[in-house]
Amino acid sequence: MIDPKSEEDFKNDFEDRSRDLQAEIEAERIAEALVFASSQPVSEGFLAERLPEMTDVRATMLRLKAQYAPRGVNLVQIEGAWAFRTAADLSFVIRRDDNEVKKLSRAALEVLAIIAYHQPVTRAEIEDIRGVQTSRGTLDVLMEAGWVRFRGRRRTPGRPVTLGTTRDFLDHFGLEELRDLPGLEELKGAGLLSGRIPANFNIPSPLMNDELTEDEDPITQMDLEELGLLAPRGTSED
């Protein structure tokens, strides 16, 4: 015998599921609009402040990501933030030769790779790994591109500045996070490493987040002035 309440329960369950589905769709629409309207990757914290209360932001973004996966524009995650980007296999369609980014020199590529894999790393440590001096111009090029930044200052004599990569670096190279950097076998397969590399050669695992390490101090206002990134307080630039 059918429970007389079962039909009513079924109806209530159906209505609850319908409301939940409508709430999910509305959250997706809002999130989609927020990311589309932003010129920079949007953090999940920013989205959480603007989406309806109790919205599962991560689940919402993953659903949107799946919806955009087969399209010409993809929703991508970049270090915990979200942005719309042209699908990788279609980038050639909209690329123009006059808008191509100037190719980096071999020295700049080497320095960028060392910073990406070894960060936080100092200029002296970069030079020790490369075996040659690193010009200020090389670092300037990488910083002007927005791919390298000052992280902090090492708690050692002289307090050297530590360097690390930026979110723009991840965005430009299509990486969600640093752990997506290619490993040793991937680099070999791509032909980027010769077959006669030293037996003890290895590629370090990059940091999983941007937090300062135990031997780093944060960059202060005084540090920025000392590094020539800000005019000293009490003076003005012409």
Short mmCIF file of C-alpha atoms in Angstrom, two decimals:
data_model
loop_
_atom_site.label_atom_id
_atom_site.label_comp_id
_atom_site.label_asym_id
_atom_site.label_seq_id
_atom_site.Cartn_x
_atom_site.Cartn_y
_atom_site.Cartn_z
CA MET A 1 0.00 0.00 0.00
CA ILE A 2 1.35 3.46 -0.98
CA ASP A 3 1.93 5.85 1.87
CA PRO A 4 -0.55 8.76 1.36
CA LYS A 5 2.21 11.17 2.35
CA SER A 6 4.63 9.95 -0.32
CA GLU A 7 3.04 12.01 -3.12
CA GLU A 8 3.17 15.17 -1.02
CA ASP A 9 6.75 14.41 0.02
CA PHE A 10 7.71 13.87 -3.61
CA LYS A 11 6.15 17.19 -4.55
CA ASN A 12 8.01 18.99 -1.76
CA ASP A 13 11.29 17.36 -2.72
CA PHE A 14 10.76 18.36 -6.36
CA GLU A 15 10.05 21.96 -5.38
CA ASP A 16 13.12 22.04 -3.12
CA ARG A 17 15.33 20.73 -5.92
CA SER A 18 13.85 23.24 -8.35
CA ARG A 19 14.62 26.11 -5.96
CA ASP A 20 18.15 24.82 -5.44
CA LEU A 21 18.68 24.58 -9.20
CA GLN A 22 17.39 28.11 -9.75
CA ALA A 23 19.69 29.38 -6.98
CA GLU A 24 22.66 27.64 -8.61
CA ILE A 25 21.82 29.11 -12.02
CA GLU A 26 21.47 32.62 -10.56
CA ALA A 27 24.79 32.28 -8.72
CA GLU A 28 26.47 31.16 -11.95
CA ARG A 29 25.02 34.14 -13.84
CA ILE A 30 26.27 36.59 -11.22
CA ALA A 31 29.73 35.00 -11.07
CA GLU A 32 29.93 34.95 -14.87
CA ALA A 33 29.09 38.66 -15.04
CA LEU A 34 31.61 39.59 -12.34
CA VAL A 35 34.48 37.75 -14.02
CA PHE A 36 33.53 39.01 -17.49
CA ALA A 37 33.43 42.64 -16.30
CA SER A 38 36.85 42.49 -14.61
CA SER A 39 40.08 43.31 -16.42
CA GLN A 40 42.00 41.24 -13.86
CA PRO A 41 41.54 37.69 -12.52
CA VAL A 42 38.84 37.70 -9.85
CA SER A 43 39.51 36.09 -6.48
CA GLU A 44 37.08 33.69 -4.85
CA GLY A 45 36.95 36.02 -1.85
CA PHE A 46 35.72 38.85 -4.09
CA LEU A 47 33.07 36.54 -5.56
CA ALA A 48 31.96 35.29 -2.14
CA GLU A 49 31.24 38.86 -1.03
CA ARG A 50 28.91 39.42 -3.98
CA LEU A 51 27.22 36.07 -4.51
CA PRO A 52 24.08 35.10 -2.55
CA GLU A 53 24.72 34.00 1.01
CA MET A 54 25.61 30.32 1.51
CA THR A 55 26.74 29.97 -2.13
CA ASP A 56 29.48 27.38 -2.63
CA VAL A 57 31.82 29.59 -4.64
CA ARG A 58 34.26 26.86 -5.65
CA ALA A 59 31.47 24.52 -6.82
CA THR A 60 29.84 27.38 -8.74
CA MET A 61 33.08 28.24 -10.54
CA LEU A 62 33.85 24.62 -11.36
CA ARG A 63 30.41 24.23 -12.94
CA LEU A 64 31.00 27.35 -15.03
CA LYS A 65 34.46 26.10 -15.97
CA ALA A 66 32.96 22.85 -17.27
CA GLN A 67 30.32 24.77 -19.25
CA TYR A 68 32.96 26.91 -20.96
CA ALA A 69 35.46 24.08 -21.55
CA PRO A 70 34.33 23.28 -25.14
CA ARG A 71 33.88 26.93 -26.15
CA GLY A 72 36.16 29.42 -27.84
CA VAL A 73 36.54 31.26 -24.53
CA ASN A 74 37.48 29.26 -21.44
CA LEU A 75 37.07 30.05 -17.76
CA VAL A 76 40.47 29.41 -16.20
CA GLN A 77 41.79 29.40 -12.66
CA ILE A 78 44.96 31.34 -11.98
CA GLU A 79 46.41 30.98 -8.49
CA GLY A 80 43.01 30.89 -6.78
CA ALA A 81 41.48 33.57 -9.02
CA TRP A 82 39.30 33.24 -12.12
CA ALA A 83 39.39 34.82 -15.58
CA PHE A 84 38.10 34.31 -19.12
CA ARG A 85 40.79 33.49 -21.66
CA THR A 86 40.80 32.50 -25.33
CA ALA A 87 40.90 28.73 -25.75
CA ALA A 88 44.54 27.67 -26.14
CA ASP A 89 43.94 25.94 -29.47
CA LEU A 90 42.40 29.12 -30.96
CA SER A 91 44.99 31.67 -29.86
CA PHE A 92 46.55 31.68 -33.35
CA VAL A 93 43.28 33.01 -34.81
CA ILE A 94 43.39 36.33 -32.98
CA ARG A 95 47.16 36.74 -32.65
CA ARG A 96 48.67 39.52 -34.76
CA ASP A 97 52.35 39.77 -35.58
CA ASP A 98 52.47 43.44 -34.60
CA ASN A 99 51.13 42.56 -31.14
CA GLU A 100 53.58 39.75 -30.47
CA VAL A 101 55.47 40.06 -27.20
CA LYS A 102 59.15 40.65 -27.86
CA LYS A 103 61.05 37.41 -27.44
CA LEU A 104 63.14 37.15 -24.30
CA SER A 105 66.87 36.74 -24.56
CA ARG A 106 68.40 33.42 -23.54
CA ALA A 107 69.72 35.05 -20.36
CA ALA A 108 66.25 36.36 -19.46
CA LEU A 109 64.69 32.95 -20.08
CA GLU A 110 67.30 31.28 -17.88
CA VAL A 111 66.76 33.78 -15.07
CA LEU A 112 62.97 33.48 -15.34
CA ALA A 113 63.19 29.68 -15.17
CA ILE A 114 65.47 29.80 -12.13
CA ILE A 115 63.17 32.22 -10.31
CA ALA A 116 60.09 30.12 -11.16
CA TYR A 117 61.55 26.86 -9.88
CA HIS A 118 63.76 28.11 -7.04
CA GLN A 119 61.72 30.98 -5.56
CA PRO A 120 62.26 32.59 -3.19
CA VAL A 121 65.71 33.19 -4.67
CA THR A 122 68.19 36.06 -4.47
CA ARG A 123 70.22 37.57 -7.29
CA ALA A 124 73.40 36.03 -5.86
CA GLU A 125 71.75 32.61 -5.81
CA ILE A 126 70.64 33.06 -9.43
CA GLU A 127 74.20 33.88 -10.41
CA ASP A 128 75.51 30.88 -8.48
CA ILE A 129 73.11 28.57 -10.37
CA ARG A 130 73.87 30.10 -13.79
CA GLY A 131 77.60 30.46 -13.17
CA VAL A 132 77.61 34.00 -14.60
CA GLN A 133 76.64 37.46 -13.44
CA THR A 134 73.07 38.62 -14.00
CA SER A 135 72.69 42.14 -15.34
CA ARG A 136 70.20 44.54 -13.81
CA GLY A 137 68.75 44.97 -17.29
CA THR A 138 67.74 41.30 -17.44
CA LEU A 139 65.78 41.56 -14.20
CA ASP A 140 64.30 44.88 -15.32
CA VAL A 141 62.91 43.24 -18.49
CA LEU A 142 61.24 40.49 -16.45
CA MET A 143 59.78 42.98 -13.98
CA GLU A 144 58.53 45.28 -16.73
CA ALA A 145 56.78 42.28 -18.27
CA GLY A 146 55.08 41.81 -14.89
CA TRP A 147 56.36 38.25 -14.48
CA VAL A 148 58.82 38.75 -11.61
CA ARG A 149 58.45 40.66 -8.36
CA PHE A 150 60.31 41.37 -5.14
CA ARG A 151 59.02 38.93 -2.49
CA GLY A 152 60.86 39.92 0.67
CA ARG A 153 64.29 40.18 2.25
CA ARG A 154 66.37 37.20 3.33
CA ARG A 155 67.29 37.06 7.02
CA THR A 156 71.00 36.83 6.28
CA PRO A 157 73.85 39.37 6.36
CA GLY A 158 73.13 42.15 3.90
CA ARG A 159 69.44 41.21 3.85
CA PRO A 160 69.35 40.46 0.10
CA VAL A 161 66.06 40.85 -1.72
CA THR A 162 64.25 37.64 -2.66
CA LEU A 163 62.53 37.26 -6.02
CA GLY A 164 59.47 35.33 -7.10
CA THR A 165 57.00 35.07 -9.96
CA THR A 166 53.65 36.84 -10.23
CA ARG A 167 50.07 35.92 -11.09
CA ASP A 168 50.66 37.52 -14.52
CA PHE A 169 53.44 34.97 -15.08
CA LEU A 170 51.01 32.12 -14.44
CA ASP A 171 48.37 33.79 -16.61
CA HIS A 172 50.72 34.35 -19.56
CA PHE A 173 52.01 30.79 -19.57
CA GLY A 174 48.61 29.20 -19.01
CA LEU A 175 49.35 27.80 -15.54
CA GLU A 176 46.77 27.53 -12.77
CA GLU A 177 49.47 27.34 -10.09
CA LEU A 178 53.19 26.79 -9.74
CA ARG A 179 52.82 23.05 -9.34
CA ASP A 180 51.77 22.99 -13.02
CA LEU A 181 55.30 23.92 -14.10
CA PRO A 182 56.73 21.07 -16.20
CA GLY A 183 58.87 18.51 -14.41
CA LEU A 184 62.14 16.92 -15.51
CA GLU A 185 60.57 14.24 -17.72
CA GLU A 186 58.24 16.76 -19.38
CA LEU A 187 61.16 19.05 -20.19
CA LYS A 188 63.11 16.15 -21.67
CA GLY A 189 60.11 15.10 -23.76
CA ALA A 190 59.74 18.65 -25.10
CA GLY A 191 63.40 18.64 -26.13
CA LEU A 192 64.27 21.46 -23.75
CA LEU A 193 66.97 19.43 -22.02
CA SER A 194 69.79 17.62 -23.74
CA GLY A 195 70.16 13.89 -23.34
CA ARG A 196 73.58 14.31 -21.69
CA ILE A 197 72.56 16.09 -18.51
CA PRO A 198 74.42 15.30 -15.25
CA ALA A 199 73.25 12.18 -13.42
CA ASN A 200 72.53 14.18 -10.27
CA PHE A 201 70.60 16.92 -12.12
CA ASN A 202 67.19 17.63 -10.67
CA ILE A 203 64.47 20.25 -10.84
CA PRO A 204 63.20 21.53 -7.48
CA SER A 205 59.53 21.50 -6.66
CA PRO A 206 58.31 25.13 -6.61
CA LEU A 207 56.47 26.63 -3.68
CA MET A 208 52.75 25.91 -3.53
CA ASN A 209 51.85 29.39 -2.28
CA ASP A 210 53.13 32.96 -2.03
CA GLU A 211 53.53 33.06 1.74
CA LEU A 212 56.89 34.25 3.03
CA THR A 213 59.21 31.50 4.21
CA GLU A 214 60.75 31.36 7.69
CA ASP A 215 63.94 33.07 6.50
CA GLU A 216 62.17 35.97 4.74
CA ASP A 217 61.00 39.33 6.05
CA PRO A 218 58.29 41.32 4.24
CA ILE A 219 59.20 44.26 2.01
CA THR A 220 58.64 47.55 3.85
CA GLN A 221 58.18 51.15 2.72
CA MET A 222 61.80 51.82 3.64
CA ASP A 223 62.93 48.81 1.60
CA LEU A 224 61.05 50.09 -1.47
CA GLU A 225 62.72 53.49 -1.10
CA GLU A 226 66.12 51.84 -0.72
CA LEU A 227 65.50 49.76 -3.86
CA GLY A 228 64.55 52.89 -5.78
CA LEU A 229 60.93 51.81 -6.31
CA LEU A 230 59.49 54.77 -4.38
CA ALA A 231 60.59 58.33 -3.84
CA PRO A 232 61.84 58.89 -0.26
CA ARG A 233 59.16 60.17 2.09
CA GLY A 234 59.16 63.93 2.39
CA THR A 235 60.19 64.40 -1.24
CA SER A 236 58.16 64.58 -4.42
CA GLU A 237 58.89 63.45 -7.94
CA ASP A 238 58.88 66.03 -10.72
#
